[in-house]
Short mmCIF file of C-alpha atoms in Angstrom, two decimals:
data_model
loop_
_atom_site.label_atom_id
_atom_site.label_comp_id
_atom_site.label_asym_id
_atom_site.label_seq_id
_atom_site.Cartn_x
_atom_site.Cartn_y
_atom_site.Cartn_z
CA MET A 248 -119.54 -223.80 69.94
CA ALA A 249 -115.86 -223.56 69.68
CA ASP A 250 -113.59 -226.70 69.64
CA SER A 251 -111.93 -227.55 72.93
CA PRO A 252 -108.05 -226.86 72.48
CA ALA A 253 -105.93 -229.93 71.80
CA ALA A 254 -104.41 -231.69 74.76
CA VAL A 255 -101.02 -230.16 75.74
CA ARG A 256 -98.70 -233.00 75.44
CA PHE A 257 -95.70 -233.58 77.83
CA ALA A 258 -92.47 -235.22 77.75
CA ILE A 259 -90.85 -235.81 81.17
CA CYS A 260 -86.97 -235.91 81.47
CA GLY A 261 -85.96 -237.16 84.70
CA VAL A 262 -88.39 -239.59 86.35
CA GLY A 263 -87.24 -239.73 90.06
CA HIS A 264 -89.61 -238.55 92.88
CA ILE A 265 -90.49 -235.17 91.41
CA GLY A 266 -90.46 -236.37 87.86
CA ARG A 267 -92.87 -239.34 88.68
CA ARG A 268 -95.15 -236.63 90.54
CA HIS A 269 -95.22 -234.50 87.31
CA ALA A 270 -96.15 -237.51 85.17
CA ALA A 271 -98.80 -238.53 87.43
CA LEU A 272 -100.39 -235.22 87.32
CA VAL A 273 -100.24 -234.91 83.59
CA THR A 274 -101.91 -238.20 83.38
CA ARG A 275 -104.75 -236.91 85.67
CA HIS A 276 -105.10 -233.62 83.86
CA ALA A 277 -108.22 -233.47 81.65
CA ASP A 278 -106.40 -231.41 78.97
CA ALA A 279 -102.81 -233.05 79.23
CA GLN A 280 -101.29 -235.83 77.84
CA LEU A 281 -98.16 -237.72 78.85
CA VAL A 282 -96.26 -238.88 75.72
CA ALA A 283 -92.74 -239.69 76.73
CA LEU A 284 -90.63 -240.62 79.79
CA ILE A 285 -86.79 -240.00 79.65
CA ASP A 286 -84.41 -241.24 82.16
CA ALA A 287 -80.55 -242.22 81.99
CA ASN A 288 -81.33 -245.03 84.49
CA PRO A 289 -82.40 -248.03 82.65
CA GLU A 290 -83.63 -249.87 86.06
CA VAL A 291 -86.69 -247.41 86.26
CA GLN A 292 -88.04 -248.45 82.92
CA ALA A 293 -89.87 -251.54 84.25
CA ALA A 294 -91.76 -249.71 87.05
CA LEU A 295 -92.63 -246.69 84.76
CA ALA A 296 -94.18 -249.34 82.20
CA THR A 297 -96.49 -250.56 85.02
CA GLU A 298 -97.14 -247.10 86.38
CA PHE A 299 -97.74 -245.42 82.92
CA PRO A 300 -98.73 -248.11 80.46
CA GLY A 301 -98.36 -247.41 76.93
CA VAL A 302 -96.06 -244.31 77.31
CA PRO A 303 -92.69 -244.93 75.77
CA PHE A 304 -89.37 -244.67 77.41
CA PHE A 305 -86.18 -243.20 76.38
CA ALA A 306 -82.76 -243.62 77.87
CA SER A 307 -81.59 -239.99 76.89
CA LEU A 308 -83.08 -236.49 75.84
CA ASP A 309 -81.14 -236.86 72.56
CA ASP A 310 -82.74 -240.17 71.86
CA TYR A 311 -86.06 -238.78 72.46
CA LEU A 312 -85.67 -235.66 70.50
CA ALA A 313 -84.23 -237.76 67.75
CA HIS A 314 -86.98 -240.67 67.75
CA GLY A 315 -89.73 -239.81 69.97
CA PRO A 316 -93.42 -238.78 69.57
CA ALA A 317 -94.02 -235.11 69.16
CA ALA A 318 -94.65 -233.04 72.37
CA ASP A 319 -95.52 -229.59 73.34
CA VAL A 320 -93.96 -229.27 76.48
CA LEU A 321 -90.57 -230.81 77.89
CA THR A 322 -90.42 -231.08 81.70
CA ILE A 323 -86.96 -231.25 83.26
CA ALA A 324 -86.77 -232.94 86.71
CA THR A 325 -83.22 -234.19 86.28
CA PRO A 326 -80.20 -233.23 88.62
CA ASN A 327 -79.74 -229.38 88.99
CA GLY A 328 -76.56 -229.05 87.00
CA LEU A 329 -78.36 -230.61 84.06
CA HIS A 330 -81.23 -228.13 83.88
CA ALA A 331 -79.64 -225.53 81.88
CA PRO A 332 -78.22 -227.52 78.94
CA GLN A 333 -81.40 -229.73 78.62
CA ALA A 334 -83.72 -226.52 78.73
CA VAL A 335 -81.81 -224.86 75.99
CA ARG A 336 -81.81 -228.32 74.19
CA GLY A 337 -85.58 -228.47 74.36
CA LEU A 338 -86.19 -224.86 73.43
CA ARG A 339 -84.03 -225.32 70.33
CA ALA A 340 -86.27 -228.20 69.56
CA GLY A 341 -89.14 -225.94 69.54
CA LEU A 342 -90.61 -227.22 72.96
CA HIS A 343 -92.14 -224.97 75.81
CA VAL A 344 -89.94 -225.96 78.95
CA VAL A 345 -91.00 -226.64 82.49
CA VAL A 346 -87.81 -226.35 84.76
CA GLU A 347 -87.82 -227.85 88.32
CA LYS A 348 -86.08 -225.58 90.66
CA PRO A 349 -83.56 -224.32 90.53
CA LEU A 350 -83.52 -222.95 86.76
CA ALA A 351 -79.65 -223.23 86.84
CA LEU A 352 -76.77 -223.10 89.02
CA SER A 353 -75.19 -219.94 87.56
CA LYS A 354 -76.76 -216.66 86.24
CA ALA A 355 -74.75 -217.14 82.98
CA ASP A 356 -76.59 -220.41 82.35
CA ALA A 357 -80.03 -218.97 83.32
CA GLU A 358 -79.54 -216.12 80.72
CA GLN A 359 -78.61 -218.72 78.21
CA ILE A 360 -82.35 -220.10 78.72
CA VAL A 361 -84.00 -216.76 78.97
CA HIS A 362 -82.15 -215.87 75.54
CA LYS A 363 -83.01 -219.00 73.97
CA ALA A 364 -86.76 -218.65 74.94
CA LEU A 365 -86.84 -215.34 73.36
CA GLN A 366 -85.24 -216.46 70.12
CA THR A 367 -87.72 -219.40 69.90
CA GLY A 368 -90.78 -217.79 71.23
CA ARG A 369 -91.27 -220.44 73.70
CA PHE A 370 -92.50 -220.41 77.21
CA VAL A 371 -90.24 -221.42 80.17
CA PHE A 372 -91.90 -222.19 83.26
CA GLY A 373 -89.97 -222.09 86.63
CA VAL A 374 -91.26 -224.54 89.30
CA MET A 375 -91.65 -222.52 92.41
CA GLN A 376 -94.81 -224.28 93.65
CA ASN A 377 -94.56 -222.54 97.14
CA ARG A 378 -96.18 -219.60 95.54
CA TYR A 379 -99.35 -221.67 95.59
CA SER A 380 -99.62 -222.11 99.16
CA PRO A 381 -102.21 -220.19 100.81
CA PRO A 382 -100.01 -218.30 103.42
CA ALA A 383 -97.58 -217.33 100.61
CA ALA A 384 -100.47 -216.02 98.45
CA TRP A 385 -101.95 -214.09 101.37
CA LEU A 386 -98.60 -212.51 102.28
CA LYS A 387 -98.05 -211.58 98.55
CA GLN A 388 -101.64 -209.93 98.65
CA VAL A 389 -101.00 -208.17 101.81
CA MET A 390 -97.84 -206.79 100.77
CA ASP A 391 -99.04 -205.64 97.31
CA GLU A 392 -101.91 -203.94 98.98
CA GLY A 393 -99.58 -201.84 100.94
CA ARG A 394 -101.00 -203.09 104.33
CA LEU A 395 -97.59 -203.37 105.76
CA GLY A 396 -96.47 -200.03 105.07
CA GLN A 397 -92.78 -199.54 105.03
CA VAL A 398 -90.93 -203.04 105.66
CA TYR A 399 -88.39 -202.66 108.80
CA LEU A 400 -87.19 -206.36 109.19
CA VAL A 401 -87.63 -209.77 107.54
CA GLN A 402 -86.33 -212.97 108.94
CA LEU A 403 -86.26 -216.08 107.16
CA ASN A 404 -85.38 -219.25 109.15
CA CYS A 405 -85.00 -222.63 107.26
CA PHE A 406 -84.02 -225.36 109.50
CA TRP A 407 -84.24 -228.90 107.96
CA ASN A 408 -82.90 -232.37 108.33
CA ARG A 409 -80.90 -233.79 105.24
CA ASP A 410 -78.56 -236.80 106.59
CA GLU A 411 -76.98 -239.83 105.21
CA ARG A 412 -80.41 -241.06 104.61
CA TYR A 413 -80.68 -238.39 101.77
CA TYR A 414 -77.00 -238.07 100.68
CA THR A 415 -76.63 -241.65 99.61
CA PRO A 416 -73.25 -242.72 98.15
CA GLY A 417 -73.22 -242.41 94.49
CA SER A 418 -75.94 -239.79 94.25
CA TRP A 419 -75.89 -236.50 92.73
CA HIS A 420 -77.09 -234.90 95.79
CA GLY A 421 -74.33 -233.28 97.72
CA THR A 422 -71.90 -232.71 94.60
CA GLN A 423 -70.88 -229.36 93.66
CA ALA A 424 -71.38 -229.82 89.89
CA LEU A 425 -74.86 -231.31 90.05
CA ASP A 426 -76.44 -230.27 93.35
CA GLY A 427 -74.76 -226.81 93.66
CA GLY A 428 -75.36 -226.29 97.25
CA THR A 429 -78.05 -226.13 99.96
CA LEU A 430 -79.48 -222.78 98.89
CA PHE A 431 -80.01 -224.23 95.41
CA THR A 432 -81.55 -227.60 96.22
CA GLN A 433 -83.22 -227.25 99.68
CA PHE A 434 -84.16 -223.56 100.16
CA SER A 435 -84.25 -221.87 96.63
CA HIS A 436 -88.19 -221.96 97.19
CA PHE A 437 -87.75 -219.51 100.17
CA VAL A 438 -85.25 -217.38 98.33
CA ASP A 439 -88.03 -217.05 95.64
CA LEU A 440 -90.49 -216.08 98.22
CA LEU A 441 -88.15 -213.42 99.46
CA TYR A 442 -87.89 -211.93 95.89
CA TRP A 443 -91.36 -212.48 95.02
CA VAL A 444 -92.70 -210.54 97.98
CA PHE A 445 -90.04 -208.02 98.89
CA GLY A 446 -88.02 -207.76 95.86
CA ASP A 447 -84.21 -207.73 95.35
CA ILE A 448 -81.52 -207.46 97.97
CA THR A 449 -78.38 -205.72 98.31
CA ASN A 450 -75.25 -205.19 100.81
CA ILE A 451 -75.28 -208.82 101.22
CA SER A 452 -73.03 -210.48 104.12
CA ALA A 453 -72.69 -214.16 104.85
CA ARG A 454 -70.98 -216.71 106.94
CA PHE A 455 -71.14 -220.64 106.23
CA ARG A 456 -70.28 -223.60 108.06
CA ASP A 457 -70.50 -227.24 107.65
CA PHE A 458 -71.36 -228.87 110.93
CA ASN A 459 -72.00 -232.47 110.42
CA HIS A 460 -71.81 -233.05 106.43
CA ALA A 461 -68.14 -233.67 106.03
CA GLY A 462 -67.87 -236.87 103.91
CA LEU A 463 -71.52 -236.32 102.70
CA THR A 464 -71.53 -233.07 100.61
CA GLU A 465 -69.06 -230.80 98.93
CA PHE A 466 -70.57 -227.65 100.43
CA GLU A 467 -71.96 -226.01 103.64
CA ASP A 468 -74.67 -227.42 105.63
CA SER A 469 -75.62 -224.11 107.25
CA GLY A 470 -75.62 -220.39 106.70
CA LEU A 471 -76.20 -217.03 108.11
CA VAL A 472 -77.00 -214.44 105.67
CA THR A 473 -77.75 -210.71 106.13
CA PHE A 474 -78.90 -208.07 103.70
CA ASP A 475 -80.75 -204.86 102.92
CA LEU A 476 -83.97 -204.85 100.87
CA LEU A 477 -83.66 -202.46 97.79
CA ARG A 478 -87.07 -201.13 98.45
CA GLY A 479 -85.87 -200.34 102.23
CA GLY A 480 -85.73 -202.39 105.36
CA SER A 481 -83.15 -205.25 106.13
CA GLY A 482 -83.27 -208.86 106.50
CA THR A 483 -81.64 -212.10 107.41
CA LEU A 484 -81.76 -215.39 106.11
CA GLN A 485 -80.83 -218.38 108.62
CA TYR A 486 -80.66 -221.87 107.05
CA SER A 487 -79.42 -225.60 107.98
CA THR A 488 -79.74 -229.05 107.05
CA ALA A 489 -77.98 -229.99 109.98
CA VAL A 490 -80.92 -230.50 112.11
CA TRP A 491 -81.12 -233.78 113.87
CA ASP A 492 -83.53 -236.46 112.44
CA ARG A 493 -86.32 -234.39 111.09
CA ASN A 494 -87.15 -230.90 109.83
CA LEU A 495 -87.71 -228.23 112.21
CA GLU A 496 -89.16 -225.26 110.67
CA SER A 497 -89.34 -222.97 107.70
CA SER A 498 -90.64 -219.39 109.10
CA LEU A 499 -90.82 -215.92 107.73
CA THR A 500 -91.24 -212.99 110.27
CA VAL A 501 -91.99 -209.49 109.12
CA VAL A 502 -91.74 -206.30 111.44
CA ALA A 503 -93.17 -203.38 109.42
CA GLU A 504 -94.66 -199.82 109.89
CA HIS A 505 -98.26 -200.95 110.16
CA GLY A 506 -97.75 -204.29 112.22
CA SER A 507 -96.17 -207.72 112.39
CA LEU A 508 -96.79 -211.03 111.00
CA ARG A 509 -95.12 -214.47 110.88
CA LEU A 510 -95.61 -217.50 108.72
CA GLY A 511 -94.41 -220.76 110.36
CA GLY A 512 -94.69 -224.38 110.54
CA GLN A 513 -92.20 -227.07 109.23
CA TYR A 514 -93.00 -225.63 105.80
CA MET A 515 -94.25 -222.15 106.11
CA ASP A 516 -97.48 -223.63 105.86
CA LYS A 517 -99.54 -221.71 108.34
CA VAL A 518 -99.93 -218.06 109.63
CA ASP A 519 -98.47 -218.10 113.19
CA TYR A 520 -98.98 -214.50 114.01
CA CYS A 521 -100.68 -211.52 112.09
CA HIS A 522 -101.24 -207.94 113.95
CA LEU A 523 -101.91 -205.37 111.41
CA ARG A 524 -103.55 -201.97 111.84
CA ASP A 525 -107.18 -201.81 110.77
CA TYR A 526 -107.02 -205.38 109.30
CA GLN A 527 -108.96 -208.61 110.02
CA MET A 528 -107.24 -211.73 109.28
CA PRO A 529 -109.20 -213.88 106.50
CA GLU A 530 -109.89 -217.52 106.84
CA LEU A 531 -107.20 -219.26 104.39
CA ALA A 532 -107.56 -222.45 102.50
CA PRO A 533 -105.50 -225.40 103.84
CA THR A 534 -102.09 -225.82 102.84
CA ASN A 535 -101.41 -229.17 101.01
CA PRO A 536 -99.16 -231.67 102.86
CA ALA A 537 -95.51 -231.87 102.43
CA ASN A 538 -93.82 -234.03 99.77
CA GLN A 539 -92.81 -237.26 100.99
CA TYR A 540 -89.40 -238.84 100.11
CA GLY A 541 -89.27 -241.73 102.16
CA PRO A 542 -87.45 -240.62 105.46
CA TYR A 543 -87.57 -236.99 104.99
CA GLN A 544 -90.01 -234.51 103.60
CA GLY A 545 -89.88 -231.31 101.45
CA SER A 546 -91.83 -228.47 100.45
CA ALA A 547 -95.69 -228.52 100.09
CA ALA A 548 -96.99 -230.62 97.18
CA ASN A 549 -98.59 -227.82 95.07
CA HIS A 550 -97.38 -229.23 91.74
CA VAL A 551 -100.85 -229.86 90.72
CA HIS A 552 -101.06 -225.92 90.32
CA VAL A 553 -98.00 -225.70 88.10
CA ILE A 554 -99.49 -228.18 85.70
CA ASP A 555 -102.79 -226.28 85.59
CA ASN A 556 -100.83 -223.07 84.85
CA VAL A 557 -98.48 -224.51 82.20
CA VAL A 558 -101.70 -225.91 80.29
CA ASP A 559 -103.82 -222.81 80.92
CA THR A 560 -100.77 -220.70 79.34
CA ILE A 561 -100.29 -222.81 76.38
CA GLN A 562 -103.92 -222.96 75.71
CA LYS A 563 -104.08 -219.03 75.92
CA ARG A 564 -106.30 -219.21 79.11
CA GLY A 565 -103.62 -217.71 81.44
CA VAL A 566 -100.20 -216.28 82.04
CA ALA A 567 -97.15 -218.03 83.48
CA THR A 568 -96.90 -217.65 87.40
CA THR A 569 -93.21 -218.15 87.34
CA ASN A 570 -91.28 -216.92 84.51
CA ALA A 571 -87.81 -217.36 83.38
CA LEU A 572 -86.65 -214.11 84.26
CA GLU A 573 -87.76 -214.66 87.92
CA GLY A 574 -86.21 -218.00 88.00
CA LEU A 575 -82.89 -216.12 86.68
CA LYS A 576 -83.09 -213.61 89.67
CA VAL A 577 -83.32 -216.21 92.32
CA VAL A 578 -80.19 -218.09 90.81
CA GLU A 579 -78.64 -214.80 90.61
CA MET A 580 -79.42 -213.84 94.32
CA ILE A 581 -78.16 -217.26 95.51
CA GLU A 582 -74.91 -216.90 93.37
CA ARG A 583 -74.33 -213.49 94.94
CA ILE A 584 -74.75 -215.08 98.45
CA TYR A 585 -72.34 -218.04 97.58
CA ALA A 586 -69.73 -215.49 96.08
CA LEU A 587 -69.07 -214.47 99.88
CA LYS A 588 -67.62 -217.96 100.60
#
């Protein structure tokens, strides 16, 4: 009987809400091992020592790379603007890299990651965990099987609440340099879904507004974007973080040659409507609950599938579900939209 593969060793860089979730899921995975925690805030060290006993803490990525225990994977869950330089640093050190969304804040920075991955022969995994939600996976299957025929119209709506409870003074949230904008931080998952299912876009036009985030952020809180799909058809993306008190919806409506469908709910977590020619809607598995961040919520908590995929890929039992090139495309699409400001 063949020996079981060695556990995949993870170092987590950035141990806030999402980094902690990565760390917890690694510790629960039978074929993974948490070997280091890295964060620039020394105040989190005591809590981490209680939560992850015996796992060493490092105050910087450089300190870890110089003195830390060996790892196979560097998970980057730091502010957005740090993703690219830290990913390149990890790749240069011979590590595979898991990068929380977005991969970078510019196409040029994302390309640096792709090039360094090719040079080093390492994997780069983008965290686009919404691909694992049953409605999204179902939509991708329906599209790939050609059941929609020609797509006519795609309407993507993302209406969430992010207010002063989220944009706390001194936080990286809301800054141009580290946050990058609403499409990068809140809604890149849905730009990824658009690209994953329907492909690239062209002929983009947009208008941006800042309704109630003056003094909270350095960028817009709402946008209206129109575009054509390269494969035919047109679409709109309407988004806002100016919704009062709590998230309203994330929805995707498709009007196509052979029928119409709509994914809805606060987090695109259910199929609201499906009427396709000669098609019976299957029973879908339930969607995981939303990520909880105190007073506000994010997308569905599907990170467990991300960890599974990283381990399977490195142990040569699978392939990356979100590779660096796809992450680059999402960054490039958002950059093209924001270039219209």
